[in-house]
């Protein structure tokens, strides 16, 4: 299978966008070079016989919408995307996408309750940490139960930037 990618320069650094030709399958922080090990592991698991081809055209809509988001003019995304993860991870990511509006935050325990598994707070945290569609699936909007900033795969500085961006454009 051929996967298509391009990079996008954003106010919080380079982001890497991957498409399977029909939908976006990954948006992550970093360049192809900087995320080589992380990407290789993910590809081996979900697309073992794939090859990556640089093709800006295949990810053009996603890049355009992400740039609008960073300009504060877009609050929702319309391009197609597909999740690749375990059934539990997919359930958590879908809940984040469906239930967490622009500019609002929630706690891991609230996501656990929303998916009907209130005791799975730690597992929800693990799934959030593995989110393959950064920003669009808004894991940056998940905070600790006490409202404090807690881990973010892109780094807390990026999480703080994204939350401030959304607050400024509500």
Coordinates of N, CA and C in Angstrom, one line a residue:
X1 N 0.8 -1.2 0.0 CA 0.0 0.0 0.0 C 0.9 1.2 0.0
X2 N 0.5 2.2 -0.7 CA 1.2 3.5 -0.7 C 0.5 4.5 0.2
X3 N 1.3 5.1 1.0 CA 0.8 6.2 1.9 C 1.5 7.5 1.4
X4 N 0.7 8.6 1.5 CA 1.2 9.8 1.0 C 1.4 10.8 2.2
X5 N 2.5 11.6 2.1 CA 2.7 12.5 3.2 C 3.2 13.9 2.7
X6 N 3.1 14.8 3.6 CA 3.7 16.1 3.4 C 3.9 16.7 4.8
X7 N 4.6 17.8 4.9 CA 4.9 18.5 6.2 C 4.3 19.8 6.1
X8 N 4.0 20.4 7.2 CA 3.4 21.7 7.3 C 4.1 22.5 8.4
X9 N 4.5 23.7 8.1 CA 5.1 24.6 9.1 C 4.0 25.3 9.8
X10 N 4.0 25.2 11.2 CA 2.9 25.8 12.0 C 3.6 26.7 13.0
X11 N 2.8 27.5 13.8 CA 3.4 28.3 14.9 C 4.1 27.5 16.0
X12 N 3.7 26.2 16.0 CA 4.3 25.3 17.1 C 5.3 24.3 16.5
X13 N 5.8 24.6 15.3 CA 6.8 23.7 14.7 C 6.2 22.9 13.5
X14 N 7.1 22.1 12.9 CA 6.7 21.3 11.8 C 5.7 20.2 12.2
X15 N 4.7 19.9 11.4 CA 3.8 18.8 11.6 C 3.8 17.9 10.3
X16 N 3.6 16.7 10.5 CA 3.7 15.6 9.5 C 2.3 15.1 9.3
X17 N 1.8 15.1 8.0 CA 0.5 14.6 7.7 C 0.6 13.5 6.7
X18 N -0.2 12.4 7.0 CA -0.1 11.2 6.2 C -1.5 10.8 5.8
X19 N -1.7 10.4 4.5 CA -2.9 10.0 3.9 C -2.8 8.6 3.3
X20 N -3.9 7.8 3.3 CA -3.9 6.5 2.6 C -4.5 6.7 1.2
X21 N -4.7 7.9 0.8 CA -5.2 8.2 -0.5 C -6.7 8.5 -0.5
X22 N -7.4 8.1 0.6 CA -8.8 8.3 0.8 C -9.0 9.2 2.0
X23 N -8.2 9.0 3.0 CA -8.4 9.7 4.3 C -7.1 10.0 5.0
X24 N -7.0 11.0 5.8 CA -5.8 11.2 6.6 C -5.8 10.2 7.7
X25 N -4.6 9.6 7.9 CA -4.4 8.5 8.9 C -3.5 8.9 10.0
X26 N -2.8 10.0 9.8 CA -1.9 10.5 10.9 C -1.5 12.0 10.7
X27 N -1.6 12.7 11.8 CA -1.1 14.0 11.9 C -0.3 14.1 13.2
X28 N 1.0 14.4 13.1 CA 1.9 14.3 14.2 C 2.9 15.5 14.2
X29 N 3.5 15.7 15.4 CA 4.5 16.8 15.5 C 5.8 16.3 15.0
X30 N 6.5 17.1 14.3 CA 7.8 16.8 13.8 C 7.9 16.6 12.3
X31 N 9.1 16.4 11.9 CA 9.3 16.2 10.4 C 9.5 14.7 10.2
X32 N 9.5 14.3 9.0 CA 9.7 12.9 8.6 C 11.0 12.4 9.3
X33 N 12.1 13.2 9.2 CA 13.3 12.8 9.8 C 13.3 12.7 11.4
X34 N 12.7 13.7 12.0 CA 12.7 13.7 13.5 C 11.8 12.7 14.1
X35 N 10.8 12.2 13.4 CA 9.9 11.2 14.0 C 10.1 9.8 13.4
X36 N 11.2 9.6 12.8 CA 11.5 8.3 12.1 C 11.2 7.1 12.9
X37 N 11.7 7.0 14.1 CA 11.5 5.8 14.9 C 10.0 5.6 15.3
X38 N 9.4 6.7 15.7 CA 8.0 6.6 16.1 C 7.1 6.2 14.9
X39 N 7.4 6.8 13.8 CA 6.6 6.6 12.6 C 6.8 5.1 12.1
X40 N 8.1 4.7 12.1 CA 8.4 3.4 11.7 C 7.7 2.3 12.5
X41 N 7.6 2.5 13.8 CA 6.9 1.5 14.6 C 5.4 1.5 14.3
X42 N 4.8 2.7 14.1 CA 3.4 2.8 13.8 C 3.1 2.2 12.4
X43 N 3.9 2.4 11.5 CA 3.8 1.9 10.1 C 3.9 0.4 10.1
X44 N 4.9 -0.1 10.9 CA 5.1 -1.6 11.0 C 3.8 -2.3 11.5
X45 N 3.2 -1.6 12.5 CA 2.0 -2.2 13.1 C 0.8 -2.2 12.2
X46 N 0.5 -1.0 11.6 CA -0.8 -0.8 10.9 C -0.7 -0.9 9.4
X47 N 0.5 -0.6 8.9 CA 0.7 -0.6 7.4 C 2.0 -1.3 7.1
X48 N 2.2 -2.6 7.4 CA 3.5 -3.3 7.3 C 4.1 -3.3 6.0
X49 N 3.4 -3.3 4.9 CA 3.9 -3.4 3.6 C 3.8 -2.1 2.8
X50 N 3.7 -1.0 3.5 CA 3.5 0.3 2.9 C 4.8 1.0 2.5
X51 N 4.6 1.9 1.6 CA 5.8 2.8 1.3 C 5.2 4.2 1.4
X52 N 6.1 5.1 1.9 CA 5.7 6.5 2.0 C 6.2 7.3 0.8
X53 N 5.3 8.1 0.2 CA 5.6 8.9 -1.0 C 5.2 10.3 -0.7
X54 N 6.2 11.2 -0.9 CA 5.9 12.6 -0.7 C 4.9 13.1 -1.8
X55 N 3.7 13.6 -1.3 CA 2.7 14.0 -2.2 C 1.8 15.1 -1.6
X56 N 2.2 16.4 -1.7 CA 1.5 17.5 -1.1 C 0.0 17.5 -1.5
X57 N -0.3 17.1 -2.8 CA -1.6 17.1 -3.3 C -2.6 16.2 -2.5
X58 N -2.1 15.0 -2.0 CA -2.9 14.1 -1.3 C -3.3 14.5 0.1
X59 N -2.6 15.5 0.7 CA -2.9 16.0 2.0 C -3.3 17.5 2.0
X60 N -3.5 18.0 0.8 CA -3.7 19.5 0.6 C -4.9 20.0 1.5
X61 N -6.0 19.3 1.5 CA -7.2 19.8 2.3 C -6.9 19.8 3.8
X62 N -6.2 18.8 4.3 CA -5.9 18.8 5.7 C -4.9 19.9 6.1
X63 N -3.9 20.1 5.2 CA -3.0 21.2 5.5 C -3.7 22.5 5.5
X64 N -4.6 22.8 4.5 CA -5.3 24.0 4.4 C -6.1 24.2 5.7
X65 N -6.8 23.2 6.1 CA -7.7 23.4 7.3 C -6.9 23.6 8.6
X66 N -5.7 22.9 8.7 CA -4.9 23.1 9.8 C -4.3 24.5 9.9
X67 N -3.9 25.0 8.7 CA -3.5 26.4 8.7 C -4.6 27.4 9.1
X68 N -5.8 27.1 8.7 CA -6.9 28.0 9.1 C -7.1 27.9 10.6
X69 N -7.0 26.7 11.2 CA -7.1 26.5 12.6 C -6.1 27.4 13.3
X70 N -4.8 27.3 12.9 CA -3.8 28.1 13.5 C -4.0 29.6 13.3
X71 N -4.7 30.0 12.3 CA -5.1 31.4 12.1 C -6.3 31.9 13.0
X72 N -6.9 30.9 13.6 CA -8.1 31.2 14.4 C -9.4 31.3 13.7
X73 N -9.4 30.9 12.4 CA -10.6 31.0 11.6 C -11.3 29.7 11.4
X74 N -10.8 28.6 11.9 CA -11.4 27.3 11.8 C -11.5 26.6 13.2
X75 N -12.7 26.1 13.5 CA -13.0 25.5 14.8 C -13.3 24.0 14.7
X76 N -13.7 23.6 13.5 CA -13.9 22.2 13.2 C -13.3 21.8 11.9
X77 N -13.1 20.5 11.7 CA -12.4 20.0 10.5 C -13.4 19.2 9.7
X78 N -13.2 19.3 8.4 CA -14.1 18.6 7.5 C -13.5 17.5 6.6
X79 N -12.2 17.4 6.6 CA -11.5 16.4 5.7 C -11.7 15.0 6.3
X80 N -11.7 14.0 5.5 CA -11.9 12.6 6.0 C -10.7 12.1 6.7
X81 N -10.9 11.4 7.8 CA -9.7 10.8 8.5 C -10.2 9.4 9.0
X82 N -9.2 8.5 9.2 CA -9.5 7.2 9.7 C -8.5 6.8 10.8
X83 N -9.1 6.2 11.8 CA -8.3 5.8 13.0 C -7.7 4.4 12.8
X84 N -6.4 4.2 13.2 CA -5.8 2.9 13.2 C -5.3 2.8 14.7
X85 N -5.9 1.9 15.4 CA -5.6 1.6 16.8 C -6.4 0.5 17.3
X86 N -6.3 0.2 18.6 CA -7.2 -0.9 19.1 C -8.6 -0.4 19.2
X87 N -9.6 -1.3 19.4 CA -11.0 -0.9 19.5 C -11.2 0.1 20.6
X88 N -10.5 -0.1 21.8 CA -10.6 0.8 22.9 C -10.0 2.2 22.5
X89 N -8.9 2.2 22.0 CA -8.3 3.5 21.6 C -9.2 4.2 20.6
X90 N -9.7 3.5 19.6 CA -10.6 4.1 18.6 C -11.8 4.7 19.3
X91 N -12.4 4.0 20.3 CA -13.5 4.5 21.1 C -13.2 5.8 21.8
X92 N -12.0 5.9 22.4 CA -11.6 7.1 23.1 C -11.4 8.2 22.1
X93 N -10.7 8.0 21.0 CA -10.5 9.0 20.0 C -11.8 9.6 19.5
X94 N -12.7 8.6 19.2 CA -14.0 9.1 18.6 C -14.7 9.9 19.6
X95 N -14.7 9.6 20.9 CA -15.3 10.4 22.0 C -14.7 11.8 22.0
X96 N -13.4 11.8 22.0 CA -12.7 13.1 22.0 C -13.2 14.0 20.8
X97 N -13.2 13.4 19.7 CA -13.6 14.1 18.5 C -15.1 14.6 18.6
X98 N -16.0 13.7 19.0 CA -17.4 14.0 19.0 C -17.9 14.9 20.2
X99 N -17.2 14.7 21.4 CA -17.7 15.3 22.6 C -17.0 16.5 23.1
X100 N -15.9 16.9 22.5 CA -15.0 17.9 23.1 C -14.9 19.1 22.2
X101 N -15.8 20.1 22.4 CA -15.9 21.3 21.5 C -14.6 22.2 21.6
X102 N -14.4 22.9 20.6 CA -13.4 24.0 20.5 C -13.4 24.9 21.8
X103 N -12.2 25.1 22.3 CA -12.1 26.0 23.5 C -12.5 25.4 24.8
X104 N -13.0 24.2 24.9 CA -13.4 23.6 26.2 C -12.4 22.5 26.5
X105 N -12.3 22.2 27.8 CA -11.5 21.1 28.3 C -12.3 20.1 29.1
X106 N -11.7 19.0 29.3 CA -12.4 17.9 30.1 C -11.3 17.1 30.7
X107 N -11.6 16.3 31.7 CA -10.7 15.4 32.4 C -10.8 14.0 31.8
X108 N -9.7 13.3 32.1 CA -9.7 11.9 31.6 C -10.8 11.1 32.2
X109 N -11.2 11.4 33.5 CA -12.3 10.6 34.1 C -13.6 10.9 33.3
X110 N -13.8 12.1 32.8 CA -15.0 12.4 32.1 C -15.1 11.7 30.8
X111 N -14.0 11.5 30.1 CA -13.9 10.7 28.9 C -14.2 9.2 29.2
X112 N -13.7 8.7 30.3 CA -13.9 7.3 30.7 C -15.4 7.1 31.0
X113 N -16.1 8.1 31.6 CA -17.5 8.0 31.9 C -18.3 8.1 30.6
X114 N -17.8 9.0 29.7 CA -18.6 9.2 28.4 C -18.6 7.9 27.6
X115 N -17.5 7.1 27.7 CA -17.5 5.9 26.9 C -18.1 4.7 27.7
X116 N -18.6 5.0 28.8 CA -19.3 3.9 29.6 C -18.4 3.0 30.4
X117 N -17.2 3.5 30.7 CA -16.2 2.7 31.4 C -15.5 3.6 32.4
X118 N -16.2 4.0 33.5 CA -15.7 5.0 34.4 C -14.4 4.6 35.2
X119 N -14.1 3.3 35.2 CA -12.9 2.8 35.9 C -11.7 2.8 35.0
X120 N -11.8 3.2 33.8 CA -10.7 3.1 32.8 C -10.0 4.4 32.6
X121 N -9.9 5.2 33.7 CA -9.2 6.5 33.6 C -7.8 6.4 33.1
X122 N -7.0 5.5 33.6 CA -5.6 5.3 33.2 C -5.6 4.8 31.8
X123 N -6.4 3.9 31.4 CA -6.4 3.4 30.0 C -6.8 4.5 29.1
X124 N -7.7 5.3 29.5 CA -8.1 6.5 28.6 C -6.9 7.4 28.4
X125 N -6.1 7.6 29.5 CA -4.9 8.4 29.4 C -3.9 7.8 28.4
X126 N -3.8 6.5 28.5 CA -2.9 5.8 27.5 C -3.4 5.9 26.1
X127 N -4.7 5.8 25.9 CA -5.2 6.0 24.5 C -5.1 7.4 24.0
X128 N -5.3 8.4 24.9 CA -5.1 9.8 24.5 C -3.7 10.0 24.1
X129 N -2.8 9.4 24.8 CA -1.3 9.6 24.5 C -0.9 9.0 23.1
X130 N -1.7 8.1 22.6 CA -1.4 7.4 21.4 C -2.3 8.0 20.2
X131 N -2.9 9.1 20.4 CA -3.8 9.7 19.4 C -3.0 10.0 18.1
X132 N -3.4 9.4 17.0 CA -2.7 9.5 15.7 C -3.1 10.8 14.9
X133 N -4.1 11.5 15.3 CA -4.7 12.6 14.5 C -4.6 13.8 15.4
X134 N -3.4 14.3 15.7 CA -3.2 15.5 16.6 C -4.0 16.7 16.1
X135 N -4.5 17.4 17.1 CA -5.3 18.7 16.9 C -6.7 18.4 16.5
X136 N -6.9 17.7 15.4 CA -8.2 17.4 14.9 C -9.0 16.5 15.9
X137 N -8.3 15.5 16.4 CA -8.9 14.8 17.6 C -8.2 15.5 18.8
X138 N -9.0 16.3 19.5 CA -8.4 17.3 20.4 C -7.9 16.8 21.7
X139 N -6.9 15.9 21.7 CA -6.3 15.4 23.0 C -5.7 16.5 23.8
X140 N -5.4 17.7 23.2 CA -4.8 18.8 23.9 C -5.8 19.4 24.8
X141 N -7.1 19.1 24.7 CA -8.2 19.6 25.5 C -8.4 18.8 26.7
X142 N -7.7 17.7 26.9 CA -7.8 16.9 28.1 C -6.8 17.3 29.2
X143 N -7.4 17.6 30.4 CA -6.5 18.0 31.5 C -6.7 17.1 32.7
X144 N -5.9 17.3 33.7 CA -6.1 16.5 34.9 C -7.4 16.8 35.6
X145 N -7.8 15.9 36.5 CA -9.1 16.1 37.2 C -9.1 17.4 38.0
X146 N -8.0 17.9 38.4 CA -7.9 19.2 39.2 C -7.8 20.4 38.2
X147 N -7.9 20.1 36.9 CA -7.8 21.2 35.9 C -6.4 21.6 35.5
X148 N -5.4 20.9 36.1 CA -4.0 21.2 35.8 C -3.6 20.6 34.5
X149 N -2.6 21.2 33.9 CA -2.0 20.6 32.7 C -1.3 19.3 33.0
X150 N -1.6 18.3 32.3 CA -0.9 17.1 32.4 C -0.3 16.7 31.0
X151 N 0.4 15.6 31.0 CA 1.2 15.2 29.8 C 0.5 15.4 28.5
X152 N 1.3 15.7 27.4 CA 0.8 15.8 26.1 C 1.9 15.3 25.2
X153 N 1.6 14.5 24.2 CA 2.6 13.9 23.3 C 3.4 14.9 22.6
X154 N 2.9 16.0 22.3 CA 3.6 17.1 21.6 C 4.5 17.9 22.6
X155 N 4.2 17.8 23.9 CA 4.9 18.6 24.9 C 3.9 19.6 25.5
X156 N 4.1 19.9 26.7 CA 3.2 20.8 27.4 C 3.2 22.2 26.8
X157 N 4.3 22.6 26.3 CA 4.3 24.0 25.7 C 3.4 24.0 24.5
X158 N 3.3 23.0 23.7 CA 2.3 23.0 22.6 C 0.9 22.9 23.0
X159 N 0.6 22.1 24.1 CA -0.7 22.0 24.6 C -1.1 23.4 25.1
X160 N -0.3 24.1 25.9 CA -0.6 25.4 26.4 C -0.9 26.4 25.2
X161 N -0.1 26.3 24.2 CA -0.3 27.2 23.0 C -1.6 26.9 22.4
X162 N -2.0 25.7 22.2 CA -3.2 25.3 21.5 C -4.4 25.8 22.3
X163 N -4.4 25.6 23.6 CA -5.5 26.0 24.5 C -5.6 27.5 24.5
X164 N -4.5 28.2 24.5 CA -4.5 29.7 24.5 C -5.1 30.2 23.2
X165 N -4.7 29.5 22.1 CA -5.2 29.9 20.7 C -6.7 29.8 20.7
X166 N -7.2 28.7 21.2 CA -8.6 28.5 21.2 C -9.4 29.5 22.1
X167 N -8.8 29.8 23.3 CA -9.4 30.7 24.2 C -9.5 32.1 23.5
X168 N -8.5 32.5 22.8 CA -8.4 33.8 22.1 C -9.3 33.9 20.9
X169 N -9.8 32.8 20.4 CA -10.7 32.8 19.2 C -12.1 32.2 19.4
X170 N -12.5 32.1 20.7 CA -13.8 31.5 20.9 C -14.9 32.3 20.4

